[in-house]
Structures are given as structure tokens and as C-alpha cells.
XYZ file of C-alpha atoms in Angstrom:
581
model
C -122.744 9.521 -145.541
C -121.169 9.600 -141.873
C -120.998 6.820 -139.789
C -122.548 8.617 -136.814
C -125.511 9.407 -138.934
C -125.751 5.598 -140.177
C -127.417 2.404 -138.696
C -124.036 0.279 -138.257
C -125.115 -2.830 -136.013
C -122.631 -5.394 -136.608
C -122.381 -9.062 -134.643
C -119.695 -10.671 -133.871
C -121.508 -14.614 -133.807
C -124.211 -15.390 -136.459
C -127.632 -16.949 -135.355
C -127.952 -20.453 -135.022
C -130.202 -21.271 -137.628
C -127.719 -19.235 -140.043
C -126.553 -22.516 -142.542
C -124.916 -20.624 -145.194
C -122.153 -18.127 -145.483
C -124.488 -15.660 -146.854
C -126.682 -15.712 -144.668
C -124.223 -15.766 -141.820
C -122.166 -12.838 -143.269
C -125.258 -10.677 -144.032
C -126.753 -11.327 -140.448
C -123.372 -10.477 -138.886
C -123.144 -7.359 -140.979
C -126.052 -5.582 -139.794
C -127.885 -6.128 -143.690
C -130.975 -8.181 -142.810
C -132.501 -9.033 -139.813
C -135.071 -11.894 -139.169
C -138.913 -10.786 -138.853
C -140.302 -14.724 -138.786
C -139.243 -17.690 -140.916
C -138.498 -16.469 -144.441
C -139.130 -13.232 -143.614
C -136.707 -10.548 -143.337
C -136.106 -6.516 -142.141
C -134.091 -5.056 -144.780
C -132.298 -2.898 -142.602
C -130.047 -0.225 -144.114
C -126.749 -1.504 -145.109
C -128.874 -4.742 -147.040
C -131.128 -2.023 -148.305
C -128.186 0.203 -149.909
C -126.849 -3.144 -151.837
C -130.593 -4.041 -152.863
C -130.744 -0.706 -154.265
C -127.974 -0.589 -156.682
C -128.955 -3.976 -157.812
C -132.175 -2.474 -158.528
C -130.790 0.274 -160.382
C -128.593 -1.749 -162.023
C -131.608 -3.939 -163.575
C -133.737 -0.886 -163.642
C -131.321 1.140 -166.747
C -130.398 -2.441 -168.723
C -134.221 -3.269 -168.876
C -135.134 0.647 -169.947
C -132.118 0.640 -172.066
C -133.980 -2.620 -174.068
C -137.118 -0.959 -174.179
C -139.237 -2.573 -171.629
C -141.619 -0.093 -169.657
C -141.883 0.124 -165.904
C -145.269 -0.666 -164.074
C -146.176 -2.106 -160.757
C -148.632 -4.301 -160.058
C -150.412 -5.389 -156.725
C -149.214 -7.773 -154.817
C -152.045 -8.932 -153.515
C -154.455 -10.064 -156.337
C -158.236 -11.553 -156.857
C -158.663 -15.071 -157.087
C -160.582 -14.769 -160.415
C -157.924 -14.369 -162.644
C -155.786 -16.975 -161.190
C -159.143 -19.101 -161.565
C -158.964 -18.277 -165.734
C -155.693 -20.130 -165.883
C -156.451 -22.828 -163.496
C -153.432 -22.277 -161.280
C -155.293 -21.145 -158.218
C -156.359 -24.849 -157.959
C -153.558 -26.323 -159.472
C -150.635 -24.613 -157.639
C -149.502 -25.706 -154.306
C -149.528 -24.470 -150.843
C -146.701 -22.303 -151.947
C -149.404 -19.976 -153.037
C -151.043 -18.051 -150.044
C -154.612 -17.938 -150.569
C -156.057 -15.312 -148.063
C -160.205 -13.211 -148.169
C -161.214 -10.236 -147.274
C -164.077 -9.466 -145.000
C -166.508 -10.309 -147.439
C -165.228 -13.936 -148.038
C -163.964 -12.973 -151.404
C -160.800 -14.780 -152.403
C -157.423 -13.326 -153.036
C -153.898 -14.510 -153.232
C -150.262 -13.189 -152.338
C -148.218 -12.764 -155.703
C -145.873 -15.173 -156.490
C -145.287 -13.982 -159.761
C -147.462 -12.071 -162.206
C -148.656 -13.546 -165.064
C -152.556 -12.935 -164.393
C -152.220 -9.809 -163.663
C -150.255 -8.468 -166.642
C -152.035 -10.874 -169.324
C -155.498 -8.563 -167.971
C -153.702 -5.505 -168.463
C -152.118 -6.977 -172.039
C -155.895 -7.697 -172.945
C -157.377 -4.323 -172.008
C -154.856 -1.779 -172.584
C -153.497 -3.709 -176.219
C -155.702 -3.670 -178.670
C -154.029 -3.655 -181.985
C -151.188 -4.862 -183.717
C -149.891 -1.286 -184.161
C -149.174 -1.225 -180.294
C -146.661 -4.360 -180.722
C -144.617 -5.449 -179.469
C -144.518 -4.440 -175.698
C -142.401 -5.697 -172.527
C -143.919 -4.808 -168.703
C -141.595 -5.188 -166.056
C -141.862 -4.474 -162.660
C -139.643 -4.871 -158.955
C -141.971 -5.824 -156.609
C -142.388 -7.991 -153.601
C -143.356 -11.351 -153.929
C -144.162 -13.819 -151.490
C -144.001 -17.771 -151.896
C -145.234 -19.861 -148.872
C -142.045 -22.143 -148.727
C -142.693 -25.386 -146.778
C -138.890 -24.741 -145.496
C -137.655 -21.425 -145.356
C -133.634 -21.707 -145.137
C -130.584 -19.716 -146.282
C -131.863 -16.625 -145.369
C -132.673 -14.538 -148.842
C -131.390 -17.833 -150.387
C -134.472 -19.290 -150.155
C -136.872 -16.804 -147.758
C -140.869 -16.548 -148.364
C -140.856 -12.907 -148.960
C -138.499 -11.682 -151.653
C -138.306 -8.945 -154.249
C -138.162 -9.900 -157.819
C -138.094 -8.037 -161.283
C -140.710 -9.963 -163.271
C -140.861 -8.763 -166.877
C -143.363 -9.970 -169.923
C -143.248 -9.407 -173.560
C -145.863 -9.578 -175.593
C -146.036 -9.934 -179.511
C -148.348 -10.160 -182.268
C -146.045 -13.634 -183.419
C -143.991 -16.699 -182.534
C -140.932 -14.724 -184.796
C -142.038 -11.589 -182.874
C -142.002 -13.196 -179.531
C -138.172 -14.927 -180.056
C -136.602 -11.350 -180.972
C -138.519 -10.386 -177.922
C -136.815 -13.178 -175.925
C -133.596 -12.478 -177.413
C -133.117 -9.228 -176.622
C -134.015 -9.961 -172.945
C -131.403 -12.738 -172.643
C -128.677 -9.534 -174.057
C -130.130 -7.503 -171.792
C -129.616 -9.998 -169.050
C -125.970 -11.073 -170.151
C -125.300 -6.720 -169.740
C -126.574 -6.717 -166.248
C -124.984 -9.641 -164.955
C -121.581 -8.516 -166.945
C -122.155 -5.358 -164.559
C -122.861 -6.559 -161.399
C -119.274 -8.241 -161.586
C -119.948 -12.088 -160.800
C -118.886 -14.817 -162.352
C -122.372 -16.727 -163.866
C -123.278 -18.548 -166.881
C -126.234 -18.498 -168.697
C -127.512 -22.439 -169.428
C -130.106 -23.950 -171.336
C -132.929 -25.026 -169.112
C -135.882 -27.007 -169.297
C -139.145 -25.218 -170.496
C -141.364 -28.153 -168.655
C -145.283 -28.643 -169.597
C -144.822 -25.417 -172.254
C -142.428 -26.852 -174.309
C -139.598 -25.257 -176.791
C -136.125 -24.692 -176.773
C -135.987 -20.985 -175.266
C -135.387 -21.456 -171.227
C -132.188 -20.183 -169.770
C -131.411 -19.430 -166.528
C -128.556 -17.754 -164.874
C -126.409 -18.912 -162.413
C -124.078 -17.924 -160.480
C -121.102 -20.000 -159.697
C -120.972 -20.961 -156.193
C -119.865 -23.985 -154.742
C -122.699 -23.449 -152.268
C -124.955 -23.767 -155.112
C -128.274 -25.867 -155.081
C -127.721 -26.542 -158.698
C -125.557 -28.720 -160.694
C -124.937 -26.840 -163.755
C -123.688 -28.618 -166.993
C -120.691 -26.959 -169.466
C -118.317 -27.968 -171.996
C -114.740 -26.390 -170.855
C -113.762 -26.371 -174.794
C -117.045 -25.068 -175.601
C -120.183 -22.587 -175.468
C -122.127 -25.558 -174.062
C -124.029 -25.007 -171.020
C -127.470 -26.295 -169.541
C -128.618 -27.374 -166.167
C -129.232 -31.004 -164.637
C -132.382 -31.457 -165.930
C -131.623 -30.072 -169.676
C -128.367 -31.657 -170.050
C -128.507 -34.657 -172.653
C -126.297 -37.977 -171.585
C -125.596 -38.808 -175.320
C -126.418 -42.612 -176.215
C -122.733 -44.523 -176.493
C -121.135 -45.244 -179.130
C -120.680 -48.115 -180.859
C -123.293 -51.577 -181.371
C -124.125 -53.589 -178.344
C -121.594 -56.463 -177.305
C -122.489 -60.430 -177.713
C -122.993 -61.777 -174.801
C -120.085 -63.750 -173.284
C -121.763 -64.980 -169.924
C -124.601 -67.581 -169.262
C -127.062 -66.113 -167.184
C -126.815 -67.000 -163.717
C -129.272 -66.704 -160.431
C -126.592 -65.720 -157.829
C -127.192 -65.326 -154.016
C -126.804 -61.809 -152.725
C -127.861 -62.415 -148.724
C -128.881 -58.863 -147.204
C -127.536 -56.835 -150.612
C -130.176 -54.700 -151.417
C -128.470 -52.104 -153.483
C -126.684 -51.357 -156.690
C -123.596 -50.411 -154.805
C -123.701 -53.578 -152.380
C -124.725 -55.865 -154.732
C -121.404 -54.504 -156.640
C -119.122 -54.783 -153.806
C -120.292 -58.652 -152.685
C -119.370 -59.879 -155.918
C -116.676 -57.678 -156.916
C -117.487 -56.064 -159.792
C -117.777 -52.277 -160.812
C -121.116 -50.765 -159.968
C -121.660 -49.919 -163.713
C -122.284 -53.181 -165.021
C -125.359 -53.307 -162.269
C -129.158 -52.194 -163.505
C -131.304 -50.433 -160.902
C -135.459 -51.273 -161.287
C -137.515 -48.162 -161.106
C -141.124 -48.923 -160.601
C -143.539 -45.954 -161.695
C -147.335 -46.160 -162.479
C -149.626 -43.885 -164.442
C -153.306 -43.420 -164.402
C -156.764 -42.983 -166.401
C -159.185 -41.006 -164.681
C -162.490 -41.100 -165.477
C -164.531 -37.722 -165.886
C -165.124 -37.766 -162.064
C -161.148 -38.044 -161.190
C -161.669 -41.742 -160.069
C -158.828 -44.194 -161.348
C -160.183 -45.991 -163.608
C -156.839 -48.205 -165.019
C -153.620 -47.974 -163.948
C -150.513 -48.967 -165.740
C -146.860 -49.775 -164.263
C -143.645 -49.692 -165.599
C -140.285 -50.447 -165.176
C -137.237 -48.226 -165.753
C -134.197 -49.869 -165.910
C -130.872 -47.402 -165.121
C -127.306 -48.032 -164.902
C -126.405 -48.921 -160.926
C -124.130 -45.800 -161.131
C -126.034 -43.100 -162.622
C -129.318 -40.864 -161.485
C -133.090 -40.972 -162.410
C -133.957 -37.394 -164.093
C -137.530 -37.061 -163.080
C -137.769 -33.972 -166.002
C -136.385 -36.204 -168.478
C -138.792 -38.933 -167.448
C -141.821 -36.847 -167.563
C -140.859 -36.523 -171.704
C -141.214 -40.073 -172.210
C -144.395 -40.965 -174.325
C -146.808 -42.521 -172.246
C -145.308 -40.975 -168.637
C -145.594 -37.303 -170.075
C -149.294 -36.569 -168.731
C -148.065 -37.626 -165.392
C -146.456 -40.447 -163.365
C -145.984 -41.505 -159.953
C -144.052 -44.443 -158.337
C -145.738 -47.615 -158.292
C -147.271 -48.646 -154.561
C -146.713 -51.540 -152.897
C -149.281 -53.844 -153.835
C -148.461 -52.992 -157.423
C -144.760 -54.247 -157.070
C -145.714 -57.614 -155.656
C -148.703 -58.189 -158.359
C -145.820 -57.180 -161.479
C -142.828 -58.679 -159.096
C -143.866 -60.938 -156.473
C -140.505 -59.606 -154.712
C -140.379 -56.551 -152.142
C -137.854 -53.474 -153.980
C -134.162 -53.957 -153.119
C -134.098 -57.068 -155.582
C -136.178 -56.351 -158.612
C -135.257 -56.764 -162.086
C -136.997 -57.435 -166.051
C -136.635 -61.317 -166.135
C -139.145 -63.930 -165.022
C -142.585 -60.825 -164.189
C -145.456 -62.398 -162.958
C -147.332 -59.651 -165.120
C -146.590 -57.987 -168.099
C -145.317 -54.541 -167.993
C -143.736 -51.215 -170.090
C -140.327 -51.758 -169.985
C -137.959 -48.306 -170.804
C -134.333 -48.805 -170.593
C -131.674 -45.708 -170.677
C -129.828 -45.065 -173.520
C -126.891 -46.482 -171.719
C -128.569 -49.955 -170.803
C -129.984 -50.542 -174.060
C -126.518 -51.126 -175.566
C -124.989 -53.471 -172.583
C -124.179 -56.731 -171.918
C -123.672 -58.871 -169.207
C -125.893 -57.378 -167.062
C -126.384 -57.877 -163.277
C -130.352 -57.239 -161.646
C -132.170 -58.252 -159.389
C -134.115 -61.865 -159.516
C -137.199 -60.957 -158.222
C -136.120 -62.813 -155.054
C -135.541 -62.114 -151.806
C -131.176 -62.110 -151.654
C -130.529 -62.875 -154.903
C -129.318 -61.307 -157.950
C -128.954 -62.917 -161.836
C -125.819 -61.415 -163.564
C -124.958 -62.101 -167.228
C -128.272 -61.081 -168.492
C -128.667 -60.001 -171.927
C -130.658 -58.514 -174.278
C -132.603 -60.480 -176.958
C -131.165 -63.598 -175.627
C -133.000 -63.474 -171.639
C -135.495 -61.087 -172.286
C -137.223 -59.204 -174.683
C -135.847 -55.803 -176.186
C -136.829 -52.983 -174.251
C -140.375 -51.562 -175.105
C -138.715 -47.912 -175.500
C -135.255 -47.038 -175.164
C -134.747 -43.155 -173.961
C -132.459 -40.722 -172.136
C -133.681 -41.128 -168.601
C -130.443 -40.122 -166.260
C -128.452 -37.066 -165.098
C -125.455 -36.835 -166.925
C -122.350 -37.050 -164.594
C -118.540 -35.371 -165.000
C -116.859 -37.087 -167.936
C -119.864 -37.633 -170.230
C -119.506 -36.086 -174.256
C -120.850 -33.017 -174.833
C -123.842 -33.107 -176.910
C -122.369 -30.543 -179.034
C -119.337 -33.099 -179.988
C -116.683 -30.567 -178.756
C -115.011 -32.872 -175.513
C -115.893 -34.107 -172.030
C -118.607 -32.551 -169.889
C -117.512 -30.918 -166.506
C -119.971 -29.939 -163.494
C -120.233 -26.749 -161.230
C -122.410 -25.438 -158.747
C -124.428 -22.329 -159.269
C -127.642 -20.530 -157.326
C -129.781 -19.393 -159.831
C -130.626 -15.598 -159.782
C -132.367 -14.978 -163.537
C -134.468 -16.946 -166.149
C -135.763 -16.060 -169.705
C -138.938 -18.028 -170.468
C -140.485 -18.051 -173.663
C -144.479 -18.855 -172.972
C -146.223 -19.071 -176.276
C -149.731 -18.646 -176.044
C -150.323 -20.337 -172.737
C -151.707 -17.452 -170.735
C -152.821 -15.630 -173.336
C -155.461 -18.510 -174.553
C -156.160 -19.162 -171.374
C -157.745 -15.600 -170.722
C -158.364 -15.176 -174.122
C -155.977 -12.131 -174.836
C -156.335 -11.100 -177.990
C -155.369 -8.259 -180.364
C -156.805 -7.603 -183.962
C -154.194 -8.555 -186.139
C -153.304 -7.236 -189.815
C -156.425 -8.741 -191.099
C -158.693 -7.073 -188.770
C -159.197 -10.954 -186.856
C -158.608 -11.339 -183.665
C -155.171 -12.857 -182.484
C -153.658 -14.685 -179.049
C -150.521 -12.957 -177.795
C -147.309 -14.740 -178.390
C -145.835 -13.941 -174.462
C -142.388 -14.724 -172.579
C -141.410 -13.842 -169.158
C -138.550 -12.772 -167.809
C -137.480 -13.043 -164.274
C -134.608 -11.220 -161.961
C -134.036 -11.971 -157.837
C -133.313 -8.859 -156.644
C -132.909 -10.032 -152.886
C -131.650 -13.325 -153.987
C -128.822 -12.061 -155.781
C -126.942 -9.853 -153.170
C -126.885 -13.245 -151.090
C -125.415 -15.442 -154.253
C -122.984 -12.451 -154.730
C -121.976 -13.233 -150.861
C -121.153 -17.202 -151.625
C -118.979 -16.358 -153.971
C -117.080 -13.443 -152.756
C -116.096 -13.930 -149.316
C -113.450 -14.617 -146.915
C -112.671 -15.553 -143.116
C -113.224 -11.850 -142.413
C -116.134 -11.227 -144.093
C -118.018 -9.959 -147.174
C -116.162 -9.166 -150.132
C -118.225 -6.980 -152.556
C -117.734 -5.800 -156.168
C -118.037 -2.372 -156.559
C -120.874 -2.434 -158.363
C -123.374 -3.712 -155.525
C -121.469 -2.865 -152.660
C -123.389 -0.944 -149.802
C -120.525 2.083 -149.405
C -117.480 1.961 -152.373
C -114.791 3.405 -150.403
C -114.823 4.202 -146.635
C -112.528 6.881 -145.227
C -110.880 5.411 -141.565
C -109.393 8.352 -139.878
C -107.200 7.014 -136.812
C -107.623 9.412 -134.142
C -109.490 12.306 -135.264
C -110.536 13.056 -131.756
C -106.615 13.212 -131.133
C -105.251 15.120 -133.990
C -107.050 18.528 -136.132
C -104.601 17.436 -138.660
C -106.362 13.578 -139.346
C -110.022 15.188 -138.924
C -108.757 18.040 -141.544
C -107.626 14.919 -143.877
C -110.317 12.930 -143.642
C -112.756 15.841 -143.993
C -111.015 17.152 -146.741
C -110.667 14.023 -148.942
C -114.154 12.706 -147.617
C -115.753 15.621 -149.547
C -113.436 15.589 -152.526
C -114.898 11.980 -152.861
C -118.716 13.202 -152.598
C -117.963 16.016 -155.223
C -116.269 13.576 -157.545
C -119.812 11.146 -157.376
C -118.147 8.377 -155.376
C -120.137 6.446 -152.490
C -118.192 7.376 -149.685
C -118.662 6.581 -146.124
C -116.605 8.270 -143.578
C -116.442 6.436 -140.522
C -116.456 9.515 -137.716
C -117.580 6.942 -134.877
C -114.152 7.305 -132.974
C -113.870 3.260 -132.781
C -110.462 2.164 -132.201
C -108.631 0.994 -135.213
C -108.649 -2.880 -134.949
C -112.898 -2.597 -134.133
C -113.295 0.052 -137.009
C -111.343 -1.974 -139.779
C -112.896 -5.380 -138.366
C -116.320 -3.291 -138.697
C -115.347 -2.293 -142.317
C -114.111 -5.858 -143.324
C -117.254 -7.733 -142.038
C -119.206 -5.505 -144.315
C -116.985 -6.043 -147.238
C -116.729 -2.042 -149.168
C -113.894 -2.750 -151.067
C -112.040 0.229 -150.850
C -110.544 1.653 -147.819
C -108.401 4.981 -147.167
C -106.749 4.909 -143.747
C -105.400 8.623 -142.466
C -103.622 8.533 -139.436
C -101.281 10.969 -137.583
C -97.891 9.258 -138.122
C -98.558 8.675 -141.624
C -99.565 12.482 -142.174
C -96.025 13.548 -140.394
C -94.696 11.437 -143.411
C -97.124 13.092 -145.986
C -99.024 9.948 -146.506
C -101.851 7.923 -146.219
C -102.808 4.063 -146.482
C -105.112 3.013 -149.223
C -106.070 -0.910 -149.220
C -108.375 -3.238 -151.634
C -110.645 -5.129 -149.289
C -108.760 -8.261 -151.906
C -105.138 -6.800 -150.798
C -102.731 -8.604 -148.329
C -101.199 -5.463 -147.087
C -101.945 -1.524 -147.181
C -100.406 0.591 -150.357
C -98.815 3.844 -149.263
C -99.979 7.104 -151.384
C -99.204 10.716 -150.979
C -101.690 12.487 -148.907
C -101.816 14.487 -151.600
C -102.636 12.745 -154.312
C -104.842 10.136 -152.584
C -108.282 11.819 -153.824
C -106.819 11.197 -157.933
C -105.335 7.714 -156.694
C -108.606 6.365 -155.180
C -110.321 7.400 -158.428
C -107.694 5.968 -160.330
C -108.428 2.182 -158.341
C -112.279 3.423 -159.476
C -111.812 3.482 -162.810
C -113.575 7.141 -162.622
């Protein structure tokens, strides 16, 4: 490719409403431009890096034996209907008719769709197992679009699904996609790790996602430095401590608190670290009756340690709060607490409620909550001695920097990371659902044992950007950059000898199967290698006059402080050479 021939548009400030690097950097460099919120032009120097990602994911997903398909991405309503998620899901799916009323939606993801095709087109256990996987546009009616591809409304994923005739089946299934996804992130040349993750409402163990390591990152991602150990916020475990409870060594005292609301000021005003406070958590569930009318209601009270984090995924496991909680209202607090929240706490209720106490606050003493008082606080409250024991005692926080690994091996340690892949193992969920069934061994008919497997194509060039970048711009990995190497000849309008040069090793490069980009624009060389820079292709060949009268040429890493002098030559077998090729 020439320059001239190229779209090249690059900006020198970034939009306002550009919050992120990424999004910054890829606005600046001419790769996306904004349509409406969420919604982006690919324009051709974006397009080139989604394109190799594509590839990239295309050969490791062929290469594990999954089969290419596309499916529409606009859908009928029905099938969404079978599995209930057309009611059930959000606003984030965009429901749209046709001129005949009928309804349709805009795919978020495809799990209708290829569950049909599973139930039509495989019939028989012979035809196991099978993985469809396609790279299509998606679309996901965010409430707030922000970060450009980050988090945008229209996006391109590759969604695969597996399908097998059992559960062993379907876990060699979902093995072989989380290789297949350790190969293509090994080759797109980021750093990531693959944690555990939650599997929510489906239950099981097999949930990963990938992240990227950013510190950008949305999310908080879990590892053991001395370890394999890895999982995300809501996965992570916060072990239970060590050891039996302490006696109690302090009466139990009402204490005033005037104006102290909080764990952290209650800690301050009396001088004392904020992990011997207890925050109240008030959540309710409720019975409906066959109508959906609330028919009983039940509160409880989660008790945390004043320094650590509710985990609402880790909640939602708790027997009794599994099929659904919310937090308590108003006129529920006063009824359990006669108190208004900033000074609630387990001793002296008005009404009975479920008490559940962390791990971490089952086994302390000496506690400090609130007294169910306006301004005060009781400290020294124990266990057994003040109150009852705790009606269930589970893991209920986010585990924070310093906690023990679950797998015994040292001290946990926290990074940020953007997620850009899952593997989901689904069971039978879809499958029942729409009755998919194939006649097993015995002739009887048989749900499909499904996972799904999940890729963001247009996400990932922008969590590639967070984490390779400097104050001049993009820095890509050869892999997914939009050009490799671009050839900068410095006044080849000047000089038949540069123009012969550049020509020369410009088509060496094409014949040897290197991305090349030759910039023939005639920009001056402080706008051409600012151009260049912004855009981030990592390798650069400079050929000007001078350094021909020398018999050389300047060849820099976009990484590199300073340029590298080579032979003019022998630059052709030295830029391979910094390929690997």
C-alpha cells in the first residue's frame, strides 16, 4: 500500500467526550470515527487492525475444529420468547417490528438462533460433537455508551457454541476452546490472564474470562503471584480466618457518635481501626403469589467488616437470597430497626430478622455497630454473650490485596484488566428450553449438553491500545498492527536516489509477504514520523539523501529511544531479521 492511495486522516486534539486513552488515540489516528453514541465508522486504518484480529481468531478456532456460519443479526421474537429472555432481558435488548407488527430483536448474542439450527440440522449422535462460530455484528442498547469500542452499542463479536451428546462431552468441548483461546491471545502479543469467573444462575465451575491487563481496566482481577491462581472479583473466595474466635475482653457499651454515620467516621471519632467496625446491610426478599403480587416479604441483615465490600454475586449464593433479593425500603428498616440507616446494628431489633454474618465477622470480638439510635454506636459487642449466633455465617465480601489464596500458596495481589474473551459452559439450559434434542445411542431422544464461547473483536484492538501506548501515540504489536513496517523516504521529490531506495526496498518488502506501507505523501519529516507514531506500526525504515551518500539508512522500533543505522544494502534482510521472517 502507498500512502497517496490510503485514507490517512489524523487529528492532532481528541474529541471531548474521548475519556480513555484508547479511545483518544484511535480517534486521533484516523481508526474510528463517531456515527451516534456507541456507534462507530470503522474507517480504514481501524478496519486493517480489526481484520487481522479477525484472522487471527478465524485460523485458531478452524485449527480446533469449530465450523464457520453466520447468522442474522436481526432475529424473530419467537425464539427469544422459547427461552423467556425476550421478557426477561433488559432494555439492553432492542426490540424493533416490521411492517406487519411482527416482533424482532437486534442480536446481542446468539444463543436462539444457533440452538434452532442445533435442533434441525443435528439429529443424531453420530453428528457429535459440533462447535458454530461466527464474527458478526452485535448490537447491545447500552444505557451509557462510553470509551469508545470500550464499551460502544454496536460491536463485532466472535460468538462460538459447542454442542455434545454429554456433560463429559461438553467439558472436552470447553476445554479445547479455553486452548484455543490461550493460542490466540498468546498471538495477538498482550499481556492477559485467563481467571475463573462466576457462571451466575447456570451454575458449575467452567467460566473463565480473559483479561487483559490494563490499569484502565473496569475489572479487578484476582491472582496469586506464587501461583496459577486467578479469578475475578466476583469469583474470588476471601478464605474464613484462621484460628477460634477470641473471649471477649470488653463490656458492651452504648457510646455517643453525634453526626458519625459511617464505618470510617465512626472509626476515626473514637480512634480505633476501621476493621474492628460492622457495617448493617438491610436486604429483603419476596413470595409472589401466582399473579406476581407480594404476598410476604422477609428482611435481613448482613453484617460486614467496616473495611471490606458487599459482593452482590456472592450474596445472590446464599440460601434463602439465591432466587432473588433486593435492599430493604424504608418503612421496612424502621419496622425491624426503629432507627434511620447510618446507625444500625444486630442488638436490641424491634422485630425478628435473618441474620448472615461474613466469614470474617463470625470469628470477632469486640465489635463496634450501630445502636439502632440516632448518634450512637455500642462497641464491645460479642457473640453468644450480646446476641445470638448468627443465623448463617457465609463468604459475603470482595476479597482485598493481602488476603490468602484459596489455593494455600501466599498472599493475594490485585490488577486491572478489560475483559476481551469468556468460555461458558451452559449445560442444558437452552437446549431444554427449546427442546433440542438428538436421538442418542439408545435410539431416545436426548437434550444437548451446550457451552458458548465468546471473542470482542472491536473490543480488543481498543484494550490492546490501554496497554501499549505512549505520549506519542499507539504502540502496536505486530501481530494486530494496521501497517508492520512503513518506509519514510525524506525527500523523494528532491533526490531520484531516495525515491529509487524507497521504491526498491518498498517492493522487496511486498515480495517477501510483509505489510508494508510506503509513505509517498511528500510530508515533511517531523509531520510524517509524528503521522507514523500516532498510528503506532512498529517498524519504521527512514531513507534519506545524506544517509544514502553514507550507504545507509535508519531503521527504528516504534519501542526504540533512538534510530539504528543499517547498510542500505542490507536493510531489506535486516528488517526481516527484526520480523522474525
Amino acid at each position: 500500500m502507498k500512502a497517496s492511495q490510503f485514507l490517512i486522516t489524523t487529528l492532532k486534539e481528541a474529541p471531548a467526550d474521548a475519556e480513555v486513552v484508547s479511545h483518544q488515540l484511535m480517534t486521533r489516528a484516523g481508526m474510528v470515527r463517531k456515527l451516534g453514541a456507541g456507534i462507530y465508522n470503522y474507517m480504514p486504518m481501524g478496519l486493517r487492525v480489526i481484520q487481522k484480529v479477525e484472522a487471527i481468531v478465524r485460523e485458531e478456532m478452524n485449527r480446533a475444529g469449530a465450523v464457520e456460519m453466520t447468522m442474522p443479526v436481526v432475529q424473530p421474537a419467537e425464539l427469544w420468547q422459547e427461552t423467556g429472555r425476550f421478557e426477561k432481558m433488559g432494555p439492553e435488548l432492542l426490540r424493533i417490528q416490521d411492517r406487519h407488527e411482527r416482533d424482532y430483536v437486534i442480536q446481542p448474542t446468539s444463543e436462539e438462533v444457533v440452538t434452532d439450527v442445533a435442533r434441525q440440522e443435528l439429529r443424531s449422535y453420530k453428528q457429535l460433537p459440533k462447535n458454530l462460530y461466527q464474527i458478526q455484528t452485535k448490537f447491545r442498547d447500552e444505557r451509557r455508551p462510553r470509551f469508545g469500542l470500550m464499551r460502544g452499542r454496536e460491536f463485532i463479536m466472535k460468538d462460538a457454541y459447542s454442542f455434545d451428546r454429554d456433560e463429559a462431552g461438553a467439558k472436552a468441548s470447553y476445554q479445547a476452546m479455553a486452548a484455543a483461546y490461550r493460542r490466540i491471545f498468546d498471538r495477538f502479543g498482550l499481556k492477559y490472564r485467563a481467571v475463573a469467573a462466576d457462571s451466575g444462575a447456570i451454575g458449575g465451575d467452567l467460566s473463565e474470562e480473559f483479561q487483559v491487563i490494563a490499569a484502565t481496566g473496569e475489572d479487578a482481577i484476582v491472582y496469586c503471584p506464587n501461583s496459577d491462581y486467578a479469578a475475578n472479583m466476583e469469583k474470588a473466595e476471601a478464605l474464613a480466618p484462621a484460628g477460634p474466635r477470641p473471649a471477649p475482653a470488653n463490656p458492651m457499651v452504648k457510646t455517643p457518635t453525634p453526626g458519625k454515620s459511617t464505618c470510617a467516621d465512626v472509626a476515626q471519632y473514637l480512634g480505633v481501626p476501621l476493621s474492628t467496625t460492622i457495617k448493617s446491610l438491610v436486604l429483603a426478599t419476596d413470595e409472589l403469589n401466582e399473579a406476581g403480587e407480594v404476598v410476604k416479604s422477609q428482611v435481613w441483615l448482613l453484617l460486614l467488616r467496616g473495611d471490606h465490600d458487599m459482593n452482590e454475586v456472592k450474596v445472590g449464593k446464599v440460601p434463602g437470597l439465591d432466587k432473588g433479593f433486593r435492599f430493604a425500603s424504608i418503612p421496612e428498616i424502621d419496622a425491624h430497626f426503629g432507627c434511620k440507616p447510618g446507625y444500625l446494628g444486630p442488638v436490641g431489633l424491634k422485630k425478628p430478622l435473618k441474620i448472615v454474618a461474613d466469614r470474617e465477622v463470625a470469628v470477632m470480638a469486640d465489635w463496634i455497630c450501630g445502636s439502632n439510635e440516632p448518634d450512637f454506636h455500642t462497641t464491645g459487642v460479642n457473640w453468644g454473650r450480646d446476641l445470638s449466633e448468627p443465623d448463617l455465617v457465609a463468604d459475603l465480601r470482595n476479597v482485598v490485596e493481602g488476603d490468602p489464596s484459596p489455593d494455600g500458596k501466599g498472599a493475594l495481589a490485585i490488577e486491572r484488566g478489560i475483559e476481551v474473551g469468556h468460555v461458558f459452559y451452559l449445560g442444558t439450559k437452552y437446549s431444554k428450553a427449546m427442546n433440542a434434542t438428538f436421538l442418542d445411542t439408545d435410539g431416545k431422544p436426548k437434550h444437548f449438553e451446550m457451552g458458548c464461547y465468546g471473542i470482542g473483536i472491536t473490543r480488543l484492538p481498543a484494550a490492546a491500545i490501554e496497554q501499549n501506548h505512549d505520549e506519542r501515540g499507539i504502540v502496536w504489536p505486530d501481530a494486530i498492527a494496521p501497517f508492520t513496517v512503513v518506509v519514510c523516504p525524506v525527500g523523494a521529490d528532491r533526490s531520484e536516489a531516495v525515491k529509487a531506495a524507497a521504491d526498491e526496498l518498498y517492493a522487496g518488502l511486498l515480495a517477501a509477504g510483509v505489510d508494508v506501507i510506503l509513505d509517498d505523501r511528500g510530508e515533511r519529516p517531523g509531520a510524517m514520523f509524528a503521522d507514523w507514531e500516532l498510528v503506532g506500526v512498529p517498524h519504521r525504515v527512514t531513507i534519506g539523501d545524506r544517509g544514502l551518500k553514507e550507504g545507509m539508512v535508519e531503521y527504528q522500533h516504534r519501542r526504540d529511544a533512538a534510530a539504528t543505522k543499517v547498510p542500505a544494502a542490507e536493510a531489506l534482510a535486516y528488517v526481516r531479521g527484526r520480523l522474525g521472517a
